[in-house]
mmCIF file of C-alpha atoms in Angstrom:
data_model
loop_
_atom_site.group_PDB
_atom_site.id
_atom_site.type_symbol
_atom_site.label_atom_id
_atom_site.label_comp_id
_atom_site.label_asym_id
_atom_site.label_seq_id
_atom_site.Cartn_x
_atom_site.Cartn_y
_atom_site.Cartn_z
ATOM 1 C CA MET A 1 69.667 -44.719 91.142
ATOM 2 C CA CYS A 2 69.452 -40.741 91.159
ATOM 3 C CA SER A 3 65.349 -39.991 91.424
ATOM 4 C CA LEU A 4 63.700 -36.694 91.707
ATOM 5 C CA PRO A 5 62.859 -35.565 95.108
ATOM 6 C CA ILE A 6 59.976 -37.519 96.425
ATOM 7 C CA PRO A 7 56.787 -35.136 97.140
ATOM 8 C CA LEU A 8 56.221 -34.561 100.809
ATOM 9 C CA GLU A 9 52.929 -32.512 100.505
ATOM 10 C CA PRO A 10 49.972 -32.654 98.548
ATOM 11 C CA LEU A 11 50.133 -32.469 94.686
ATOM 12 C CA CYS A 12 47.427 -29.327 93.832
ATOM 13 C CA ARG A 13 48.846 -28.120 90.859
ATOM 14 C CA VAL A 14 48.003 -30.692 88.012
ATOM 15 C CA ALA A 15 48.009 -30.462 84.225
ATOM 16 C CA VAL A 16 46.860 -32.718 81.618
ATOM 17 C CA THR A 17 48.034 -31.767 78.249
ATOM 18 C CA GLY A 18 46.952 -32.914 74.548
ATOM 19 C CA GLY A 19 47.865 -32.052 71.385
ATOM 20 C CA THR A 20 51.729 -31.919 71.780
ATOM 21 C CA HIS A 21 51.603 -33.137 68.586
ATOM 22 C CA GLY A 22 48.595 -31.977 66.667
ATOM 23 C CA ASN A 23 47.596 -35.072 64.686
ATOM 24 C CA GLU A 24 47.295 -37.440 67.670
ATOM 25 C CA MET A 25 43.889 -37.334 67.948
ATOM 26 C CA SER A 26 42.815 -38.897 71.485
ATOM 27 C CA GLY A 27 44.455 -35.946 73.225
ATOM 28 C CA VAL A 28 43.378 -33.362 71.101
ATOM 29 C CA TYR A 29 39.789 -34.000 71.396
ATOM 30 C CA LEU A 30 39.951 -34.912 75.298
ATOM 31 C CA ALA A 31 41.924 -31.373 75.658
ATOM 32 C CA ARG A 32 39.451 -29.440 73.977
ATOM 33 C CA HIS A 33 36.320 -31.492 75.492
ATOM 34 C CA TRP A 34 37.782 -30.681 79.260
ATOM 35 C CA LEU A 35 38.504 -27.129 78.233
ATOM 36 C CA ARG A 36 34.642 -26.534 77.350
ATOM 37 C CA ALA A 37 33.763 -28.845 80.260
ATOM 38 C CA PRO A 38 36.863 -29.135 82.871
ATOM 39 C CA GLY A 39 34.355 -31.016 85.598
ATOM 40 C CA GLU A 40 36.013 -34.311 85.005
ATOM 41 C CA LEU A 41 39.219 -33.243 85.883
ATOM 42 C CA GLN A 42 38.145 -31.874 89.186
ATOM 43 C CA ARG A 43 38.905 -33.687 92.398
ATOM 44 C CA PRO A 44 38.641 -33.129 96.129
ATOM 45 C CA SER A 45 42.037 -31.868 96.889
ATOM 46 C CA PHE A 46 42.769 -30.223 93.551
ATOM 47 C CA SER A 47 41.431 -29.367 89.891
ATOM 48 C CA ALA A 48 43.763 -30.397 86.954
ATOM 49 C CA VAL A 49 44.190 -28.310 84.078
ATOM 50 C CA PRO A 50 43.604 -28.905 80.867
ATOM 51 C CA VAL A 51 45.903 -27.770 78.018
ATOM 52 C CA LEU A 52 45.896 -27.414 74.459
ATOM 53 C CA ALA A 53 49.697 -28.082 73.901
ATOM 54 C CA ASN A 54 50.409 -27.239 70.186
ATOM 55 C CA PRO A 55 47.298 -25.176 69.015
ATOM 56 C CA ALA A 56 48.907 -24.208 65.712
ATOM 57 C CA ALA A 57 49.646 -27.668 64.715
ATOM 58 C CA THR A 58 46.107 -29.175 66.015
ATOM 59 C CA ALA A 59 44.479 -26.769 63.810
ATOM 60 C CA VAL A 60 46.042 -28.123 60.758
ATOM 61 C CA CYS A 61 46.015 -31.375 61.856
ATOM 62 C CA ARG A 62 49.806 -32.047 61.654
ATOM 63 C CA ARG A 63 52.457 -32.909 64.247
ATOM 64 C CA HIS A 64 54.172 -29.796 64.178
ATOM 65 C CA ILE A 65 54.399 -26.569 62.382
ATOM 66 C CA GLY A 66 58.417 -26.108 62.448
ATOM 67 C CA ARG A 67 59.889 -28.830 64.773
ATOM 68 C CA ASP A 68 58.691 -31.220 67.146
ATOM 69 C CA LEU A 69 57.223 -29.472 70.427
ATOM 70 C CA ASN A 70 57.977 -32.648 72.338
ATOM 71 C CA ARG A 71 61.774 -32.355 71.891
ATOM 72 C CA THR A 72 61.991 -28.665 72.648
ATOM 73 C CA PHE A 73 61.699 -28.380 76.427
ATOM 74 C CA THR A 74 65.405 -28.531 76.869
ATOM 75 C CA ASN A 75 67.055 -25.482 79.036
ATOM 76 C CA THR A 76 68.585 -24.551 75.639
ATOM 77 C CA PHE A 77 65.865 -23.594 73.974
ATOM 78 C CA LEU A 78 63.884 -22.651 77.014
ATOM 79 C CA THR A 79 66.641 -19.764 77.646
ATOM 80 C CA SER A 80 67.552 -18.524 74.327
ATOM 81 C CA LYS A 81 66.722 -15.000 73.217
ATOM 82 C CA PRO A 82 64.017 -15.243 70.918
ATOM 83 C CA THR A 83 64.509 -14.637 67.336
ATOM 84 C CA PRO A 84 62.257 -13.643 64.573
ATOM 85 C CA ASP A 85 62.706 -16.898 62.396
ATOM 86 C CA GLU A 86 62.661 -19.252 65.182
ATOM 87 C CA PRO A 87 60.062 -22.154 64.667
ATOM 88 C CA TYR A 88 56.842 -21.689 66.280
ATOM 89 C CA GLU A 89 57.238 -24.554 68.723
ATOM 90 C CA VAL A 90 60.274 -22.704 70.269
ATOM 91 C CA THR A 91 57.859 -19.828 71.155
ATOM 92 C CA ARG A 92 55.253 -21.880 72.381
ATOM 93 C CA ALA A 93 57.707 -24.251 74.090
ATOM 94 C CA ARG A 94 58.810 -20.951 76.330
ATOM 95 C CA GLU A 95 55.233 -20.028 76.885
ATOM 96 C CA LEU A 96 54.318 -23.445 78.078
ATOM 97 C CA ASN A 97 57.165 -23.217 80.269
ATOM 98 C CA GLN A 98 56.128 -19.936 81.751
ATOM 99 C CA LEU A 99 52.387 -21.486 82.068
ATOM 100 C CA LEU A 100 53.611 -25.088 83.816
ATOM 101 C CA GLY A 101 57.341 -24.454 84.460
ATOM 102 C CA PRO A 102 59.775 -23.064 84.962
ATOM 103 C CA LYS A 103 61.427 -25.926 84.344
ATOM 104 C CA ASN A 104 63.638 -27.080 87.572
ATOM 105 C CA SER A 105 61.769 -24.394 89.526
ATOM 106 C CA SER A 106 60.187 -24.807 92.908
ATOM 107 C CA GLN A 107 57.063 -22.878 91.062
ATOM 108 C CA ALA A 108 56.344 -25.561 88.501
ATOM 109 C CA PHE A 109 53.649 -27.635 88.586
ATOM 110 C CA ASP A 110 53.871 -30.699 90.420
ATOM 111 C CA PHE A 111 52.625 -32.973 87.977
ATOM 112 C CA LEU A 112 51.940 -32.883 84.105
ATOM 113 C CA LEU A 113 50.199 -35.927 82.417
ATOM 114 C CA ASP A 114 51.060 -35.916 78.735
ATOM 115 C CA LEU A 115 48.651 -37.378 76.313
ATOM 116 C CA HIS A 116 49.884 -39.437 72.592
ATOM 117 C CA ASN A 117 48.668 -41.632 70.227
ATOM 118 C CA THR A 118 51.355 -43.797 67.735
ATOM 119 C CA THR A 119 50.472 -45.383 64.750
ATOM 120 C CA ALA A 120 52.817 -48.371 65.840
ATOM 121 C CA ASN A 121 51.424 -51.517 67.559
ATOM 122 C CA MET A 122 52.126 -50.309 71.091
ATOM 123 C CA GLY A 123 48.959 -51.135 72.991
ATOM 124 C CA THR A 124 48.995 -49.252 76.117
ATOM 125 C CA CYS A 125 52.282 -47.744 77.385
ATOM 126 C CA PHE A 126 53.491 -45.254 79.816
ATOM 127 C CA ILE A 127 56.713 -43.233 79.021
ATOM 128 C CA LEU A 128 58.334 -41.651 81.708
ATOM 129 C CA ASN A 129 61.789 -41.083 83.221
ATOM 130 C CA VAL A 130 62.906 -43.955 85.627
ATOM 131 C CA THR A 131 64.173 -41.460 88.114
ATOM 132 C CA ASP A 132 60.786 -39.988 88.717
ATOM 133 C CA ILE A 133 59.855 -42.313 91.562
ATOM 134 C CA PHE A 134 56.239 -40.711 92.080
ATOM 135 C CA ALA A 135 55.225 -41.446 88.340
ATOM 136 C CA MET A 136 56.778 -44.792 88.543
ATOM 137 C CA HIS A 137 53.855 -45.471 91.388
ATOM 138 C CA LEU A 138 51.579 -44.326 89.273
ATOM 139 C CA CYS A 139 52.648 -46.620 86.469
ATOM 140 C CA HIS A 140 52.736 -49.517 89.039
ATOM 141 C CA ARG A 141 49.051 -48.932 90.292
ATOM 142 C CA LEU A 142 47.593 -48.076 86.693
ATOM 143 C CA GLN A 143 48.794 -51.322 85.608
ATOM 144 C CA LEU A 144 46.943 -53.623 88.455
ATOM 145 C CA GLN A 145 43.692 -51.021 87.921
ATOM 146 C CA HIS A 146 43.986 -51.844 83.665
ATOM 147 C CA SER A 147 45.636 -54.996 83.582
ATOM 148 C CA GLU A 148 43.445 -55.954 80.020
ATOM 149 C CA PRO A 149 45.433 -55.674 77.987
ATOM 150 C CA ARG A 150 48.344 -54.808 80.530
ATOM 151 C CA PRO A 151 50.108 -51.510 79.868
ATOM 152 C CA ARG A 152 53.827 -51.582 79.344
ATOM 153 C CA VAL A 153 56.211 -48.945 81.088
ATOM 154 C CA VAL A 154 59.043 -47.861 78.895
ATOM 155 C CA VAL A 155 61.814 -45.572 80.766
ATOM 156 C CA PHE A 156 64.471 -43.250 79.690
ATOM 157 C CA LYS A 157 67.474 -42.571 82.603
ATOM 158 C CA LEU A 158 67.816 -38.600 82.037
ATOM 159 C CA SER A 159 69.387 -36.195 84.230
ATOM 160 C CA GLN A 160 66.875 -32.739 84.490
ATOM 161 C CA GLU A 161 69.386 -31.000 82.146
ATOM 162 C CA GLU A 162 69.101 -33.854 79.476
ATOM 163 C CA THR A 163 65.305 -33.818 79.779
ATOM 164 C CA PHE A 164 63.172 -32.379 76.777
ATOM 165 C CA SER A 165 59.767 -33.554 76.938
ATOM 166 C CA ILE A 166 56.833 -31.660 77.930
ATOM 167 C CA ASP A 167 56.521 -33.184 80.768
ATOM 168 C CA SER A 168 59.802 -32.599 82.315
ATOM 169 C CA VAL A 169 58.658 -28.775 82.650
ATOM 170 C CA ALA A 170 56.689 -29.888 85.675
ATOM 171 C CA LYS A 171 58.179 -31.625 88.908
ATOM 172 C CA HIS A 172 56.814 -35.019 88.327
ATOM 173 C CA GLY A 173 55.402 -36.287 84.852
ATOM 174 C CA MET A 174 54.722 -39.044 82.564
ATOM 175 C CA THR A 175 53.335 -39.821 78.899
ATOM 176 C CA ILE A 176 50.133 -42.053 78.255
ATOM 177 C CA GLU A 177 50.889 -43.201 74.745
ATOM 178 C CA LEU A 178 48.445 -45.582 73.070
ATOM 179 C CA GLY A 179 48.208 -47.202 69.615
ATOM 180 C CA PRO A 180 47.999 -48.340 66.877
ATOM 181 C CA GLN A 181 45.949 -45.397 65.854
ATOM 182 C CA PRO A 182 46.440 -43.211 62.131
ATOM 183 C CA GLN A 183 47.579 -40.062 62.271
ATOM 184 C CA GLY A 184 44.623 -37.496 62.118
ATOM 185 C CA VAL A 185 41.916 -40.476 63.096
ATOM 186 C CA LEU A 186 40.052 -40.534 66.045
ATOM 187 C CA GLN A 187 39.200 -44.099 67.213
ATOM 188 C CA ALA A 188 36.338 -44.534 70.195
ATOM 189 C CA ASN A 189 37.832 -47.370 71.761
ATOM 190 C CA LEU A 190 41.505 -45.625 72.122
ATOM 191 C CA PHE A 191 39.617 -42.431 73.062
ATOM 192 C CA SER A 192 37.595 -44.231 75.780
ATOM 193 C CA ARG A 193 40.987 -45.944 77.177
ATOM 194 C CA MET A 194 42.651 -42.720 77.404
ATOM 195 C CA ARG A 195 39.966 -40.942 78.916
ATOM 196 C CA SER A 196 39.629 -43.534 81.750
ATOM 197 C CA LEU A 197 43.505 -43.682 82.287
ATOM 198 C CA VAL A 198 43.848 -39.946 82.744
ATOM 199 C CA ALA A 199 40.831 -40.501 85.408
ATOM 200 C CA SER A 200 42.515 -43.317 87.156
ATOM 201 C CA THR A 201 45.700 -40.993 87.110
ATOM 202 C CA LEU A 202 43.982 -38.084 88.966
ATOM 203 C CA ASP A 203 41.996 -40.538 91.249
ATOM 204 C CA LEU A 204 45.718 -41.900 92.424
ATOM 205 C CA ILE A 205 46.971 -38.405 92.675
ATOM 206 C CA GLU A 206 43.952 -37.946 95.028
ATOM 207 C CA LEU A 207 44.796 -41.109 97.357
ATOM 208 C CA PHE A 208 48.354 -39.821 97.524
ATOM 209 C CA ASN A 209 46.993 -36.513 98.745
ATOM 210 C CA GLN A 210 44.545 -38.040 101.096
ATOM 211 C CA GLY A 211 47.372 -39.883 102.946
ATOM 212 C CA THR A 212 46.958 -43.739 101.284
ATOM 213 C CA ALA A 213 50.131 -45.750 101.820
ATOM 214 C CA PHE A 214 52.010 -45.831 98.887
ATOM 215 C CA PRO A 215 54.530 -49.271 99.511
ATOM 216 C CA ALA A 216 57.600 -50.472 97.926
ATOM 217 C CA PHE A 217 57.434 -52.824 94.835
ATOM 218 C CA GLU A 218 59.218 -54.391 91.963
ATOM 219 C CA MET A 219 58.368 -53.492 88.592
ATOM 220 C CA GLU A 220 59.414 -54.984 84.729
ATOM 221 C CA VAL A 221 60.172 -52.229 82.474
ATOM 222 C CA TYR A 222 61.635 -51.569 79.296
ATOM 223 C CA ARG A 223 64.781 -49.013 79.450
ATOM 224 C CA PHE A 224 65.777 -47.360 76.197
ATOM 225 C CA LEU A 225 68.653 -47.931 74.620
ATOM 226 C CA SER A 226 69.047 -46.551 70.989
ATOM 227 C CA CYS A 227 67.492 -46.050 68.284
ATOM 228 C CA THR A 228 67.880 -47.894 64.768
ATOM 229 C CA ASP A 229 67.976 -45.879 61.492
ATOM 230 C CA PHE A 230 66.336 -46.945 58.241
ATOM 231 C CA PRO A 231 68.879 -48.133 55.336
ATOM 232 C CA HIS A 232 69.510 -45.262 52.932
ATOM 233 C CA THR A 233 70.916 -44.899 49.470
ATOM 234 C CA GLU A 234 74.270 -43.203 48.752
ATOM 235 C CA ASP A 235 71.711 -39.828 47.923
ATOM 236 C CA GLY A 236 69.975 -40.242 51.202
ATOM 237 C CA ASP A 237 66.587 -42.257 49.953
ATOM 238 C CA LEU A 238 65.367 -44.914 51.366
ATOM 239 C CA ALA A 239 66.784 -48.246 50.374
ATOM 240 C CA GLY A 240 64.766 -50.814 52.347
ATOM 241 C CA MET A 241 61.825 -51.007 54.683
ATOM 242 C CA VAL A 242 60.752 -52.640 58.104
ATOM 243 C CA HIS A 243 60.600 -56.285 57.897
ATOM 244 C CA PRO A 244 57.571 -58.179 57.816
ATOM 245 C CA GLN A 245 58.438 -60.564 60.463
ATOM 246 C CA LEU A 246 59.268 -57.319 62.504
ATOM 247 C CA GLN A 247 56.111 -55.427 61.610
ATOM 248 C CA ASP A 248 53.911 -54.771 64.622
ATOM 249 C CA GLN A 249 56.336 -56.907 66.926
ATOM 250 C CA ASP A 250 56.574 -53.955 69.593
ATOM 251 C CA PHE A 251 57.675 -55.500 72.779
ATOM 252 C CA GLU A 252 58.358 -58.936 71.706
ATOM 253 C CA PRO A 253 62.119 -60.036 71.788
ATOM 254 C CA LEU A 254 64.096 -59.539 68.559
ATOM 255 C CA GLN A 255 67.245 -62.222 68.332
ATOM 256 C CA PRO A 256 70.406 -61.750 66.878
ATOM 257 C CA GLY A 257 70.207 -62.566 63.549
ATOM 258 C CA ALA A 258 66.487 -61.998 62.900
ATOM 259 C CA PRO A 259 65.692 -59.902 59.710
ATOM 260 C CA ILE A 260 64.454 -56.236 60.732
ATOM 261 C CA PHE A 261 64.784 -54.678 57.279
ATOM 262 C CA GLN A 262 63.699 -55.897 53.608
ATOM 263 C CA MET A 263 65.961 -53.879 50.749
ATOM 264 C CA PHE A 264 63.842 -52.984 47.850
ATOM 265 C CA SER A 265 66.613 -54.832 46.018
ATOM 266 C CA GLY A 266 65.266 -58.123 47.670
ATOM 267 C CA GLU A 267 67.718 -59.296 50.046
ATOM 268 C CA ASP A 268 67.060 -59.106 54.090
ATOM 269 C CA VAL A 269 68.644 -56.859 56.461
ATOM 270 C CA LEU A 270 69.787 -59.141 59.725
ATOM 271 C CA TYR A 271 69.799 -57.666 63.350
ATOM 272 C CA GLU A 272 73.666 -57.808 64.164
ATOM 273 C CA GLY A 273 73.246 -57.199 68.076
ATOM 274 C CA ASP A 274 75.048 -59.503 70.273
ATOM 275 C CA SER A 275 71.814 -59.680 72.739
ATOM 276 C CA THR A 276 68.338 -60.043 72.773
ATOM 277 C CA VAL A 277 66.522 -56.489 72.757
ATOM 278 C CA TYR A 278 62.874 -55.458 72.704
ATOM 279 C CA PRO A 279 61.870 -52.875 69.817
ATOM 280 C CA VAL A 280 59.311 -50.457 70.229
ATOM 281 C CA PHE A 281 57.914 -47.874 67.963
ATOM 282 C CA ILE A 282 58.621 -50.034 65.225
ATOM 283 C CA ASN A 283 57.681 -48.469 61.766
ATOM 284 C CA GLU A 284 56.022 -45.375 63.613
ATOM 285 C CA ALA A 285 55.103 -42.911 61.031
ATOM 286 C CA ALA A 286 56.151 -39.627 62.772
ATOM 287 C CA TYR A 287 59.853 -41.080 63.036
ATOM 288 C CA TYR A 288 60.296 -41.153 59.204
ATOM 289 C CA GLU A 289 61.414 -37.576 59.253
ATOM 290 C CA LYS A 290 63.709 -38.241 62.057
ATOM 291 C CA ASN A 291 64.844 -41.656 60.000
ATOM 292 C CA ILE A 292 64.125 -43.694 62.939
ATOM 293 C CA ALA A 293 62.961 -47.100 62.006
ATOM 294 C CA PHE A 294 62.668 -48.382 65.653
ATOM 295 C CA MET A 295 63.768 -47.916 69.137
ATOM 296 C CA LYS A 296 65.721 -50.845 71.168
ATOM 297 C CA THR A 297 64.897 -51.340 74.576
ATOM 298 C CA GLU A 298 65.829 -53.814 77.384
ATOM 299 C CA LYS A 299 63.390 -55.719 79.656
ATOM 300 C CA VAL A 300 64.592 -55.082 83.225
ATOM 301 C CA THR A 301 63.153 -55.177 86.592
ATOM 302 C CA VAL A 302 63.610 -52.058 88.863
ATOM 303 C CA SER A 303 62.874 -51.765 92.556
ATOM 304 C CA ILE A 304 61.130 -48.703 93.713
ATOM 305 C CA PRO A 305 60.960 -47.148 97.393
ATOM 306 C CA ALA A 306 57.731 -46.171 99.188
ATOM 307 C CA LEU A 307 56.359 -43.090 98.997
ATOM 308 C CA PRO A 308 55.853 -40.871 102.258
ATOM 309 C CA VAL A 309 52.239 -41.226 103.852
ATOM 310 C CA LEU A 310 50.943 -37.871 104.057
ATOM 311 C CA SER A 311 48.353 -36.244 106.562
ATOM 312 C CA PRO A 312 44.956 -36.285 104.644
ATOM 313 C CA ALA A 313 44.752 -32.991 102.267
ATOM 314 C CA PRO A 314 41.937 -30.283 102.665
ATOM 315 C CA ALA A 315 39.307 -29.937 100.090
ATOM 316 C CA HIS A 316 40.239 -27.190 97.619
#
């Protein structure tokens, strides 16, 4: 497994971003709170920087203004010449790349934690690049600390040239995804859980900085396979919807022959794959514009090597 470089010195430049999607309210309001009162993000060896990632979208409580910001941190967008008619999020991605990166450079932030909500029944979920060994260690320890309900881990396997999300700007990073929560709605239980998960993540970074051992381990993860589109009519309109037997069954096994769509004409569409998969982001509201009904993952066990033990970091 090709992996990102494992940190050999303390992580002192850490960022927490909320509002990457402007209608996912837990991260929006945590970022706004921390910008006013950042003391909660301070640790002995570092102070995490709070960032409201998409202020224009949060101001109007929309996912984005012109395009999905969390798909805009590719080298193509970040290095292209600005144009007068480009979407706001392309300009904002370049600004964030200058603030938190530049991407793939030695000057980039050491770690970035991005905060999201989903309308799908995902519970507590961490999303990251499986090649980021440091972030995998954080997910493993967060699972042990926050076991009720047990968080799931969704991984992608992307080269640094292929990555597109805001956390890829930093040297290491991951996403916390909590749901279900409607767009534009703030729910106290999910807000509190996200706040607790952020605090635990920063505590774990502090433990690493202070020389705590992070031994090797094995962990069950859900590895992204592909997206399944909604059925459509010839003129591009929806022809059906997520089947009631599939709705809210995120992370549950989907067997070949099980129903996945209920057509408006009345018949069922069955899953035609030849192996069991585990759907996630089922009927996510934000994915209608992308024509995605759900994402397919496979459940696998990965082996993660130990992290180096650092000399204790001085207080900053």
